[in-house]
Coordinates of C-alpha atoms and ligand atoms in Angstrom, one line a residue:
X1 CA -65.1 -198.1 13.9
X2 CA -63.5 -200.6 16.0
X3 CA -60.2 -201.8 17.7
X4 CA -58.4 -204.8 17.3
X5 CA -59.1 -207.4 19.9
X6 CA -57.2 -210.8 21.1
X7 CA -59.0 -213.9 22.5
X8 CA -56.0 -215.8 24.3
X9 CA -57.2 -218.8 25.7
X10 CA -57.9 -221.8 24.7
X11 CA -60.1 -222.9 22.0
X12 CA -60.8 -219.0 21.3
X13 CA -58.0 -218.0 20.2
X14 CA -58.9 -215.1 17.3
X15 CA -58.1 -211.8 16.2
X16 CA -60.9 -209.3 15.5
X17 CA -62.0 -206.3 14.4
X18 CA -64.0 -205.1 17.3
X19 CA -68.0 -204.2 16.1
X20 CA -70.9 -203.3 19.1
X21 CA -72.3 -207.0 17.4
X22 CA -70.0 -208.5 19.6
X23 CA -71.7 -211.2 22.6
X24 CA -70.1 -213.4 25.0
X25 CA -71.9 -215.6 27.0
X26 CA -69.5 -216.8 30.2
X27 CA -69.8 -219.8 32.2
X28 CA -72.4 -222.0 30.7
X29 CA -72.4 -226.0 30.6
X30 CA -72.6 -226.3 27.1
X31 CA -73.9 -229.1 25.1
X32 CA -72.9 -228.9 21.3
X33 CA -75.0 -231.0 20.0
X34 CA -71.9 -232.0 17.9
X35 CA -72.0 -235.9 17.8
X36 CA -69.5 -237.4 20.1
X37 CA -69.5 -234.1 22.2
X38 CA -70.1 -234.4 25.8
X39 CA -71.0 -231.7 28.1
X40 CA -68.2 -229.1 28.9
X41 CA -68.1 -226.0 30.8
X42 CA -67.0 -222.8 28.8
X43 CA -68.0 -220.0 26.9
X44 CA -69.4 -218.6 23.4
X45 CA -68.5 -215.5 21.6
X46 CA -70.8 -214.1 19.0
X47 CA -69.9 -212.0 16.4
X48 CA -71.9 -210.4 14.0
X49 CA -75.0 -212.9 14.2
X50 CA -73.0 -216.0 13.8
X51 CA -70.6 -217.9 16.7
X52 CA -67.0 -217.1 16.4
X53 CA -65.4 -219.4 19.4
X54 CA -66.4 -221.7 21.8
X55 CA -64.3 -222.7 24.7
X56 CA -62.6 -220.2 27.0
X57 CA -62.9 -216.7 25.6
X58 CA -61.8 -213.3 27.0
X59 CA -64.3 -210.8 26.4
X60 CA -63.9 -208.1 23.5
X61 CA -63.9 -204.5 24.4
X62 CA -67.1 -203.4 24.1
X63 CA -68.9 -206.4 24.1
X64 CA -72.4 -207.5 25.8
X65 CA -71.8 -210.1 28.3
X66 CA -74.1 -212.4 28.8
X67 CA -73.6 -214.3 32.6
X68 CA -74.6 -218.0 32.1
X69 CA -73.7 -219.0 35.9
X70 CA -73.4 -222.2 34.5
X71 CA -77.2 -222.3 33.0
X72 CA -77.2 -224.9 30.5
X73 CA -76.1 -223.7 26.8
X74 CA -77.7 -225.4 23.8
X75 CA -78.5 -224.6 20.2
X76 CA -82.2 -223.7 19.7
X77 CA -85.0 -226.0 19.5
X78 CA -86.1 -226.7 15.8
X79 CA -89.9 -227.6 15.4
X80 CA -90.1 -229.4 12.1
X81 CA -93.7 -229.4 11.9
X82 CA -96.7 -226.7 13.0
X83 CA -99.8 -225.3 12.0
X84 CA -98.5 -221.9 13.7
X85 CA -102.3 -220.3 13.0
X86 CA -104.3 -222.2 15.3
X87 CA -102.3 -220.7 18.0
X88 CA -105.8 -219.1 19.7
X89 CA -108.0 -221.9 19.1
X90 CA -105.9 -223.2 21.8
X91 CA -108.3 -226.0 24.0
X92 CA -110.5 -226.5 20.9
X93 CA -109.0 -229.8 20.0
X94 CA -108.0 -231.4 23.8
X95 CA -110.7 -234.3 22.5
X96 CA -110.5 -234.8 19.3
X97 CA -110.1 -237.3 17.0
X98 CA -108.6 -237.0 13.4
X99 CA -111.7 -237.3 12.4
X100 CA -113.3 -234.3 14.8
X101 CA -110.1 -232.4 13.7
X102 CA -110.9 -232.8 9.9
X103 CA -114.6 -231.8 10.4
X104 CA -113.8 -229.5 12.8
X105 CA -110.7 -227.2 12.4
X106 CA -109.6 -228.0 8.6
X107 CA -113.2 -227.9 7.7
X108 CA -115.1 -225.1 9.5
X109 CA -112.8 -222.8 11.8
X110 CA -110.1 -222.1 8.6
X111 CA -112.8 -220.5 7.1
X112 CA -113.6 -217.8 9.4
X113 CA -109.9 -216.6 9.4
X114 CA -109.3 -213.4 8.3
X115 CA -105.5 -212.0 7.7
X116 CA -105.5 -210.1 10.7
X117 CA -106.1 -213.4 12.8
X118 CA -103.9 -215.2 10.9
X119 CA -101.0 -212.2 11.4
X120 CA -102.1 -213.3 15.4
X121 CA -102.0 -216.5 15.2
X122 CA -98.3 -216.7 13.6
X123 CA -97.2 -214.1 15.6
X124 CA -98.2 -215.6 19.1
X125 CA -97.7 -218.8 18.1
X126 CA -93.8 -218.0 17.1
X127 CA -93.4 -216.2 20.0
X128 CA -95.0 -218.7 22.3
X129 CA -92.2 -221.1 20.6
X130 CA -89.1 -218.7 21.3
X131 CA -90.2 -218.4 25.0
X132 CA -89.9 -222.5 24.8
X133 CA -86.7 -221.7 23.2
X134 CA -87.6 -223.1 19.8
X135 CA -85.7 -220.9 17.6
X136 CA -86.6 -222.7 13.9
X137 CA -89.6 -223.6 12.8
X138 CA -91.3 -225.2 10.0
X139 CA -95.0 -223.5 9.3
X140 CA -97.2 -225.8 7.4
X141 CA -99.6 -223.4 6.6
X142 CA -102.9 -224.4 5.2
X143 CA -104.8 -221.0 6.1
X144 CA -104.1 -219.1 2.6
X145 CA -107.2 -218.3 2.1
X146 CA -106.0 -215.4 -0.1
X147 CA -102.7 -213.8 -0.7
X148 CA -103.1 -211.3 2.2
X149 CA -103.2 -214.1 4.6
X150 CA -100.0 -215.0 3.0
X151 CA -98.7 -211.9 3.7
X152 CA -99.8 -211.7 7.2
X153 CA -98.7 -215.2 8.3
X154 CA -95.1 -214.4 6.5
X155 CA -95.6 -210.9 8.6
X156 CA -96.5 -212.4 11.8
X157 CA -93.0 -215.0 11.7
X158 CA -90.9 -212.3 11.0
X159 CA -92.1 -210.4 13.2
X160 CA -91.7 -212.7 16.1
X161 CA -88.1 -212.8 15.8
X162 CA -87.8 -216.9 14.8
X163 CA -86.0 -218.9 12.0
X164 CA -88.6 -220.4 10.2
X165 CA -89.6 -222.2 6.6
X166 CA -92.8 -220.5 5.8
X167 CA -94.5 -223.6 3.4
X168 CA -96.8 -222.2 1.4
X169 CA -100.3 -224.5 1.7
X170 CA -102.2 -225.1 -1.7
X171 CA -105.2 -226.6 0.8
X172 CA -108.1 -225.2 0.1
X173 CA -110.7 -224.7 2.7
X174 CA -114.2 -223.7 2.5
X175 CA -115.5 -220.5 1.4
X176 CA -118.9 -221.1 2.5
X177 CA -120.8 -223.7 4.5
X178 CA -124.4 -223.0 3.7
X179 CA -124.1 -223.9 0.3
X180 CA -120.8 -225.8 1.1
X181 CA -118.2 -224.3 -1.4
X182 CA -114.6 -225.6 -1.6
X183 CA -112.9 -223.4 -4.2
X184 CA -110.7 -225.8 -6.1
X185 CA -108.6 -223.3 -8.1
X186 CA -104.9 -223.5 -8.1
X187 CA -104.2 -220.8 -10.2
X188 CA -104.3 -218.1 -7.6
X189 CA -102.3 -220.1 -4.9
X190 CA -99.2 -221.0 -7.9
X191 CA -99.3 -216.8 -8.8
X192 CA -99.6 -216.1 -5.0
X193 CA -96.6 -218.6 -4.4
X194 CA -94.3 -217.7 -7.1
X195 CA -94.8 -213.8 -6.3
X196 CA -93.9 -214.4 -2.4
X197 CA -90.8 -216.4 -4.3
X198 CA -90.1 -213.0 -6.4
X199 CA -90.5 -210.4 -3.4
X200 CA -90.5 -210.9 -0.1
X201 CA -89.3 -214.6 0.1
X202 CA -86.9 -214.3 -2.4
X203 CA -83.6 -214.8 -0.6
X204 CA -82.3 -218.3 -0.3
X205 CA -80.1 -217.0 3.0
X206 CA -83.2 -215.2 4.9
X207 CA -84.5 -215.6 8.5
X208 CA -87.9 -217.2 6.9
X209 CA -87.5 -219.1 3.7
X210 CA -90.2 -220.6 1.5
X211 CA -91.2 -223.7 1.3
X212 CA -94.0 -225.8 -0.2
X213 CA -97.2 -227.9 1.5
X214 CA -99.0 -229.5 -1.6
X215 CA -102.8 -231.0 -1.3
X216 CA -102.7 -233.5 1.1
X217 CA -101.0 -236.2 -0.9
X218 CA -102.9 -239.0 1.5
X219 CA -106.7 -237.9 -0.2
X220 CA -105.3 -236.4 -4.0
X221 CA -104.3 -238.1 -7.3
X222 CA -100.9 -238.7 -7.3
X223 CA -100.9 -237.2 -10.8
X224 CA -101.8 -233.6 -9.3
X225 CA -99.7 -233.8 -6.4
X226 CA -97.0 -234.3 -9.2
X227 CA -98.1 -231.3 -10.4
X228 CA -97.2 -229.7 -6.8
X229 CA -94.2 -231.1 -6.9
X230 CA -93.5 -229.7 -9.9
X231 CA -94.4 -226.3 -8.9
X232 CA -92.1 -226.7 -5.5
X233 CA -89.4 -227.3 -7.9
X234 CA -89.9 -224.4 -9.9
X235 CA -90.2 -222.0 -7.6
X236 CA -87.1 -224.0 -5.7
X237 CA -88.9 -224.3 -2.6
X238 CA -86.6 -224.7 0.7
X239 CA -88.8 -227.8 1.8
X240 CA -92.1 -229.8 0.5
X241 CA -94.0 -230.6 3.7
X242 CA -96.7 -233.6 3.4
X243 CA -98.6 -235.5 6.0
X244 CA -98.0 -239.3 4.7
X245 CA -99.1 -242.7 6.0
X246 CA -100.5 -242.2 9.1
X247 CA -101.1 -245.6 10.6
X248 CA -104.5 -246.3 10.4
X249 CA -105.5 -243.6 8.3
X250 CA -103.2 -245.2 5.3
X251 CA -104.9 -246.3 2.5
X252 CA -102.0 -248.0 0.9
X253 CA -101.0 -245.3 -1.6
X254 CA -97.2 -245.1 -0.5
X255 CA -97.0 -241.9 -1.8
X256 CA -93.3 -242.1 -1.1
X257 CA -92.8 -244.8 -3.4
X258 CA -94.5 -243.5 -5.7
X259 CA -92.6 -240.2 -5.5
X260 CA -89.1 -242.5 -6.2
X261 CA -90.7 -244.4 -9.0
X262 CA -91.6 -240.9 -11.0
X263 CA -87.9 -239.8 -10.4
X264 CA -89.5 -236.7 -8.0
X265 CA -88.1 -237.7 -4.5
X266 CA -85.3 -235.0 -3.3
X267 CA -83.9 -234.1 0.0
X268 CA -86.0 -230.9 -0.1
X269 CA -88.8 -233.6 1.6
X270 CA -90.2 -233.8 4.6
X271 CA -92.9 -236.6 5.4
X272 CA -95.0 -235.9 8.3
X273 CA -96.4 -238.5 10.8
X274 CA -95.4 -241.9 8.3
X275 CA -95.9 -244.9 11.1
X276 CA -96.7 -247.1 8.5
X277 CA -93.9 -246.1 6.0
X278 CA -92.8 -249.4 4.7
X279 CA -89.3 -250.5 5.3
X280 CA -88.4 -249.8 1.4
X281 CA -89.7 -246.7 1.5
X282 CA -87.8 -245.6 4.6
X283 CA -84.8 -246.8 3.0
X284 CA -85.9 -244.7 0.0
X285 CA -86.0 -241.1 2.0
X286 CA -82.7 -241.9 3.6
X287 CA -81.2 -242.6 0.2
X288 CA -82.7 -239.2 -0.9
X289 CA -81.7 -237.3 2.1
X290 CA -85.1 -236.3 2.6
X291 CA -86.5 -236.0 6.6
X292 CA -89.4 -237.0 8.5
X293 CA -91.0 -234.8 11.3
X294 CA -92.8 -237.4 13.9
X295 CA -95.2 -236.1 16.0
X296 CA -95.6 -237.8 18.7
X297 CA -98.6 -236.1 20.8
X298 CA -100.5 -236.0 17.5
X299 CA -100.0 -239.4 16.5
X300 CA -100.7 -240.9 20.1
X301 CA -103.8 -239.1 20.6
X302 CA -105.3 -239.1 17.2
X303 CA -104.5 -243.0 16.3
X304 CA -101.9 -242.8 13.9
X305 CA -99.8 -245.4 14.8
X306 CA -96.4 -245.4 17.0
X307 CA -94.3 -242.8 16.2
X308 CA -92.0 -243.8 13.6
X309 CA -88.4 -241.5 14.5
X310 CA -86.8 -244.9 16.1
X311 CA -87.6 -246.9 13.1
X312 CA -86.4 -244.3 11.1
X313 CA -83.6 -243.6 12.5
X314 CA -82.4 -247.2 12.3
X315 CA -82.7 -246.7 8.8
X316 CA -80.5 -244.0 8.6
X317 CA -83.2 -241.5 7.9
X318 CA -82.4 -237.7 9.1
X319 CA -85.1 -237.1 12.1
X320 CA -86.5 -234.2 13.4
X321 CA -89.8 -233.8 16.4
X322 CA -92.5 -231.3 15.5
X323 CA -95.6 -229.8 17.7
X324 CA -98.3 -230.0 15.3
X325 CA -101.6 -228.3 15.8
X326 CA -101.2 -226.0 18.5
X327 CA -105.0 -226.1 18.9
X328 CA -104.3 -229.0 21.2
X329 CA -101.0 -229.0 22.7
X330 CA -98.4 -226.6 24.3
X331 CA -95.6 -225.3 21.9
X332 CA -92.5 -226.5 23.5
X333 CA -90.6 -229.2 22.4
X334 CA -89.6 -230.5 25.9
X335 CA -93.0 -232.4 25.9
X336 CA -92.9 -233.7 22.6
X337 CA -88.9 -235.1 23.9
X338 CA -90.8 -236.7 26.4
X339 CA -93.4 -238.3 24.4
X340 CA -91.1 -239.5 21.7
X341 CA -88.8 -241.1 24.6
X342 CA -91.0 -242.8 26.8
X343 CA -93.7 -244.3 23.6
X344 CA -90.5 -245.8 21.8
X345 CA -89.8 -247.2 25.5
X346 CA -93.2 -247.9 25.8
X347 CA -93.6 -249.8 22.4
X348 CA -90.0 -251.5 22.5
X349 CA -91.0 -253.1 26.4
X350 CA -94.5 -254.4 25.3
X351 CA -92.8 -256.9 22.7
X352 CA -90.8 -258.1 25.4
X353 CA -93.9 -258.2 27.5
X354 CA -95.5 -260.5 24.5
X355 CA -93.2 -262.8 25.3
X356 CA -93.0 -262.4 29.3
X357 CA -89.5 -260.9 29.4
X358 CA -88.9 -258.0 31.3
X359 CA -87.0 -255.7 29.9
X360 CA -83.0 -255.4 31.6
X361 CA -83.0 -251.8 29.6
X362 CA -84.8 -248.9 28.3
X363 CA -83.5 -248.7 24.7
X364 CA -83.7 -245.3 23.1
X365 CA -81.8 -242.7 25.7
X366 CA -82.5 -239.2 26.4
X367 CA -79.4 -238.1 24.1
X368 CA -81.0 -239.4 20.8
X369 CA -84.0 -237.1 21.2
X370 CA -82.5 -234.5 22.2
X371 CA -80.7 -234.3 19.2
X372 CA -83.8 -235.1 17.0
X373 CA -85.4 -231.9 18.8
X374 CA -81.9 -229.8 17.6
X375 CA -79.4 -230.9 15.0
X376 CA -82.1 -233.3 13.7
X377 CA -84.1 -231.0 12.9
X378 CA -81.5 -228.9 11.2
X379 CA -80.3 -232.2 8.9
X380 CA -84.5 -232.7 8.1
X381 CA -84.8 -229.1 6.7
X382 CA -81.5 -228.4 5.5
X383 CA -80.2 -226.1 7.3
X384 CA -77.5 -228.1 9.6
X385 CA -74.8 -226.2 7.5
X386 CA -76.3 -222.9 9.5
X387 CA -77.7 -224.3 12.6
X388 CA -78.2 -227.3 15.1
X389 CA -74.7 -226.9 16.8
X390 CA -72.8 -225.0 18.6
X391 CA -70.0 -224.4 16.5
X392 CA -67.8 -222.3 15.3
X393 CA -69.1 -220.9 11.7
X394 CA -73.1 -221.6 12.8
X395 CA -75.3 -219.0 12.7
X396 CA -76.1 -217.5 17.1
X397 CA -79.0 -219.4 17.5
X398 CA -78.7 -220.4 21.1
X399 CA -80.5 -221.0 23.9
X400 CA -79.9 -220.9 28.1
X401 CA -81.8 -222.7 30.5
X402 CA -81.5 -221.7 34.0
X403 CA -80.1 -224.5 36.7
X404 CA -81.0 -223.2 39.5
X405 CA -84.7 -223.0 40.0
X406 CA -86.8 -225.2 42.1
X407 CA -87.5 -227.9 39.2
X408 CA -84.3 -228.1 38.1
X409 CA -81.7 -227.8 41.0
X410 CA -78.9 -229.9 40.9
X411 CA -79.5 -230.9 36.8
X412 CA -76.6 -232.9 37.2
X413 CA -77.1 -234.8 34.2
X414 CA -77.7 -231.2 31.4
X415 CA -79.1 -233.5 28.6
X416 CA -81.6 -235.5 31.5
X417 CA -82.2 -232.2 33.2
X418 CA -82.7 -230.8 29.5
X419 CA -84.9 -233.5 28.2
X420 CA -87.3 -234.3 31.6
X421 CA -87.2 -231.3 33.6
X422 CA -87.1 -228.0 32.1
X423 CA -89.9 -225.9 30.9
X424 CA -90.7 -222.6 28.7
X425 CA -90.0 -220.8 32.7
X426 CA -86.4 -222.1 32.8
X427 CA -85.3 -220.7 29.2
X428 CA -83.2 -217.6 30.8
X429 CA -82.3 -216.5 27.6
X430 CA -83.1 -217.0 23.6
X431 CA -81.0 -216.1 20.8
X432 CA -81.8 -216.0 16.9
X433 CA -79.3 -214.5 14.3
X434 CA -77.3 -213.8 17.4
X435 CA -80.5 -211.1 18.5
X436 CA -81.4 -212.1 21.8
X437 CA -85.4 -212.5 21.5
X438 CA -85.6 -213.6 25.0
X439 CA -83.2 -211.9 28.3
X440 CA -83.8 -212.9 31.8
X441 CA -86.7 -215.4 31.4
X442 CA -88.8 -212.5 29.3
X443 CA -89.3 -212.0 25.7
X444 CA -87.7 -208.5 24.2
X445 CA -90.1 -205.6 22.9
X446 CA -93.7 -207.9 23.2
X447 CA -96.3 -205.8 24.6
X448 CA -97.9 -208.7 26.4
X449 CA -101.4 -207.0 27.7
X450 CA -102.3 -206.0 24.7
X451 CA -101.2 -208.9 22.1
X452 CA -103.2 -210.6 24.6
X453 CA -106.3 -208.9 24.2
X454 CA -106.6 -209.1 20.5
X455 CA -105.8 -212.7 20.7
X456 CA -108.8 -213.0 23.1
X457 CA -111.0 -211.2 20.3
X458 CA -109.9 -213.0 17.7
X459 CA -110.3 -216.1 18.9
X460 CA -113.4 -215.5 20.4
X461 CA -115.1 -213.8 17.1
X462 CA -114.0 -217.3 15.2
X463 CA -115.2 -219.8 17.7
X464 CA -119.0 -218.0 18.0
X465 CA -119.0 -217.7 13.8
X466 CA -118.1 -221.7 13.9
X467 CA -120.3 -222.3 16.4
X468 CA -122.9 -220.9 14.2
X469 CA -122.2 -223.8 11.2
X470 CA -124.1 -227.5 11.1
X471 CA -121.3 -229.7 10.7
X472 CA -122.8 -232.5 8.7
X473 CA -122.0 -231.4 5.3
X474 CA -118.3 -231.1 6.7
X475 CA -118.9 -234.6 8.1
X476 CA -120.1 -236.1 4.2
X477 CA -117.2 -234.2 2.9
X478 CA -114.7 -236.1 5.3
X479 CA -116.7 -239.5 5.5
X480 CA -115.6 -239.5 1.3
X481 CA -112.0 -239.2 2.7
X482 CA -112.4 -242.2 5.6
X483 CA -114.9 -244.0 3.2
X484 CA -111.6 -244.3 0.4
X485 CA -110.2 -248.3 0.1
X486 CA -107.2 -249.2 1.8
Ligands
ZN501 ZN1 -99.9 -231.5 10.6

């Protein structure tokens, strides 16, 4: 039962039916994300899950305020790319190359996984990315090793609170290491797909949506991954996540061009990594309206070439940032910002180095990736008709990052302050579906101590059974894949 309420000033100006869903969060420096937007001071009212004004509003009888004291308002992070379960093999992979990571983590530890870890590892890992203010993210999940660790990873998502595209992984990992066993049936993973697509997925509108990872397209056939393909359009799959054409890693199969010349490339893609997507092909995916996720931690540290988000971008290509394997790297997306920025510098001033110029400017700004880490990501995975902005009509997924703290005082620039000095510390408050997930700088309902502990377990019981396995026939199994032409 409500009363009917009045917003008078300007830009809120809206008559309501008043609901306890009501929010208004006063006196933030907002940043819209909106192109052509600049920073404004004002407020946002929320109103059942989605944003019903921004500008000045008067607050709704009834409603939760939310005091923003001019903290800096944005739309949640979106993280276009993560293996969400390796969230507690944290450390493992500080030293690794691809190659260590292949023998290592996609050939040994996946394995040992059982649901329950994998319910952990989602779980954590989410809610390690909402405290960071990430409110969307894409789960490439290669862990099924079953269809209860499907269930589990969709479990631990939802449970977290986030957005997220759950892409189901047809990777199949071991089953054994002494004999070596790989077990190549797809039939399972198709049923176990297509029944998450009839039950629990089955909403097009949902909090977690399904999407699809085929077999890594960079080691398969290109007729089977047509086959996944295929299957991603039959079970209408949100997005179809692949790793492609990773620098030196490529072995000159240009899956993406290969994908346009069978009539199979949609905007439901989203290429992973791609440093050494050709020109064409780039030109292909923005045609498409497909989107790349570039990593840039990943791809610095394991060798895959320069990030490719500024190349693409100039191509018109819809660009988002992802994390990657949490097994390595923190799960914000401030650093991976950072990373993008200053490589694209990096890599734009050493051609002008080649020729002894010094640069007069640094070429891509702090602006363009912060909206690669927001409304990029939104136009990569197809959701900037619900998220991205802050607008009126867009679902409450917003995020507030506090001003006033000893790393951030006087953030007189919000997108510089945003971009170079903010951390997971200085997110006061996260919203997702207009649920705040995070109030006052702590998450909501997380029983800390005691997640903690059976992540501790967890991860410990699947690093001692690992350490148990000789590696080398996971090294001849990967040697076949670094052996392969280019
Ligand atoms: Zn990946």
């Amino acid at each position: 039962m409500g009363s009917s309420v009045t917003g008078k000033l300007a830009g809120c100006e809206t008559r309501m039916m008043m609901a306890k869903t009501h929010t208004v969060i006063r006196d933030a420096r907002i940043l819209t994300m909106v192109d052509g937007d600049r920073e404004f001071r004002g407020d946002v009212l929320i109103a059942d899950g989605s944003i019903a004004s921004v500008g000045q509003c008067s607050v709704p009888d009834g409603a939760e305020v939310i005091e923003a004291k001019g903290g800096i308002l944005l739309p949640g992070f979106v993280d276009t790319h993560r293996h969400v379960w390796q969230t507690q093999l944290r450390t493992a992979a500080g030293d690794w190359s691809l190659y260590d990571y292949l023998v290592h983590m996609r050939m040994t530890y996946s394995s040992f996984y059982n649901p329950d870890d994998v319910y952990l590892g989602n779980y954590v890992g989410a809610l390690e990315a909402l405290n960071a203010g990430v409110t969307t993210m894409v789960d490439h999940c290669h862990i099924l090793n079953s269809p209860e660790h499907s269930d589990e990873a969709i479990r631990g998502l939802r449970d977290s609170g986030t957005r997220g595209v759950f892409c189901y992984g047809l990777f199949a990992n071991p089953t054994s290491h002494s004999p070596f066993i790989i077990d190549p049936d797809m039939a399972w993973r198709y049923a176990d797909a297509r029944r998450l697509r009839a039950g629990t997925l089955s909403s097009s509108d949902g909090r977690i949506l399904l999407g699809l990872a085929p077999n890594e397209p960079e080691s398969t056939p290109f007729a089977t991954s047509a086959i996944d393909v295929s299957f991603a359009r039959e079970i209408d799959a949100h997005v179809v996540s692949c790793h492609v054409a990773m620098g030196a890693y490529d072995q000159g199969r240009q899956f993406v061009r290969q994908l346009h010349e069978a009539g199979l490339l949609d905007q439901r893609f989203l290429f992973v990594h791609g440093a050494s997507l050709t020109d064409a092909e780039l030109g292909m995916i923005a045609d498409a309206g497909a989107g790349i996720s570039s990593t840039p931690e990943t791809e610095m540290q394991m060798g895959m070439g320069y990030p490719v988000a500024m190349r693409a971008r100039a191509a018109g290509v819809n660009v988002s940032l992802g994390v990657d394997i949490v097994s390595n790297y923190s799960g914000d997306l401030f650093t991976q910002m950072r990373m993008m920025l200053q490589s694209a510098r990096a890599q734009a001033h050493a051609l002008l180095e080649a020729r002894r110029e010094a640069p007069r400017a640094v070429g891509a700004t702090t602006q363009e990736v912060l909206r690669m880490a927001t409304l990029g990501g939104a136009e990569a995975i197809n959701l900037s008709d619900r998220i991205g902005t802050v607008e009126k009509g867009k679902k409450a997924d917003l995020i507030l990052i506090r001003t006033d703290t000893i790393g951030m005082v006087p953030a007189t620039d919000a997108v510089a302050a945003t971009v170079y000095n903010a951390k997971a510390e200085d997110v006061e408050m996260v919203m997702v579906d207009g649920r705040v997930v995070k109030r006052d700088g702590v998450l909501v309902d997380v029983d800390w101590p005691s997640i903690a502990r059976r992540l501790q377990t967890s991860a410990h019981r699947i690093i001692s059974s690992a350490r148990a396995v000789d590696p080398a026939i996971a090294k001849g199994v990967v040697d076949g894949f670094f052996a392969a032409p280019h």
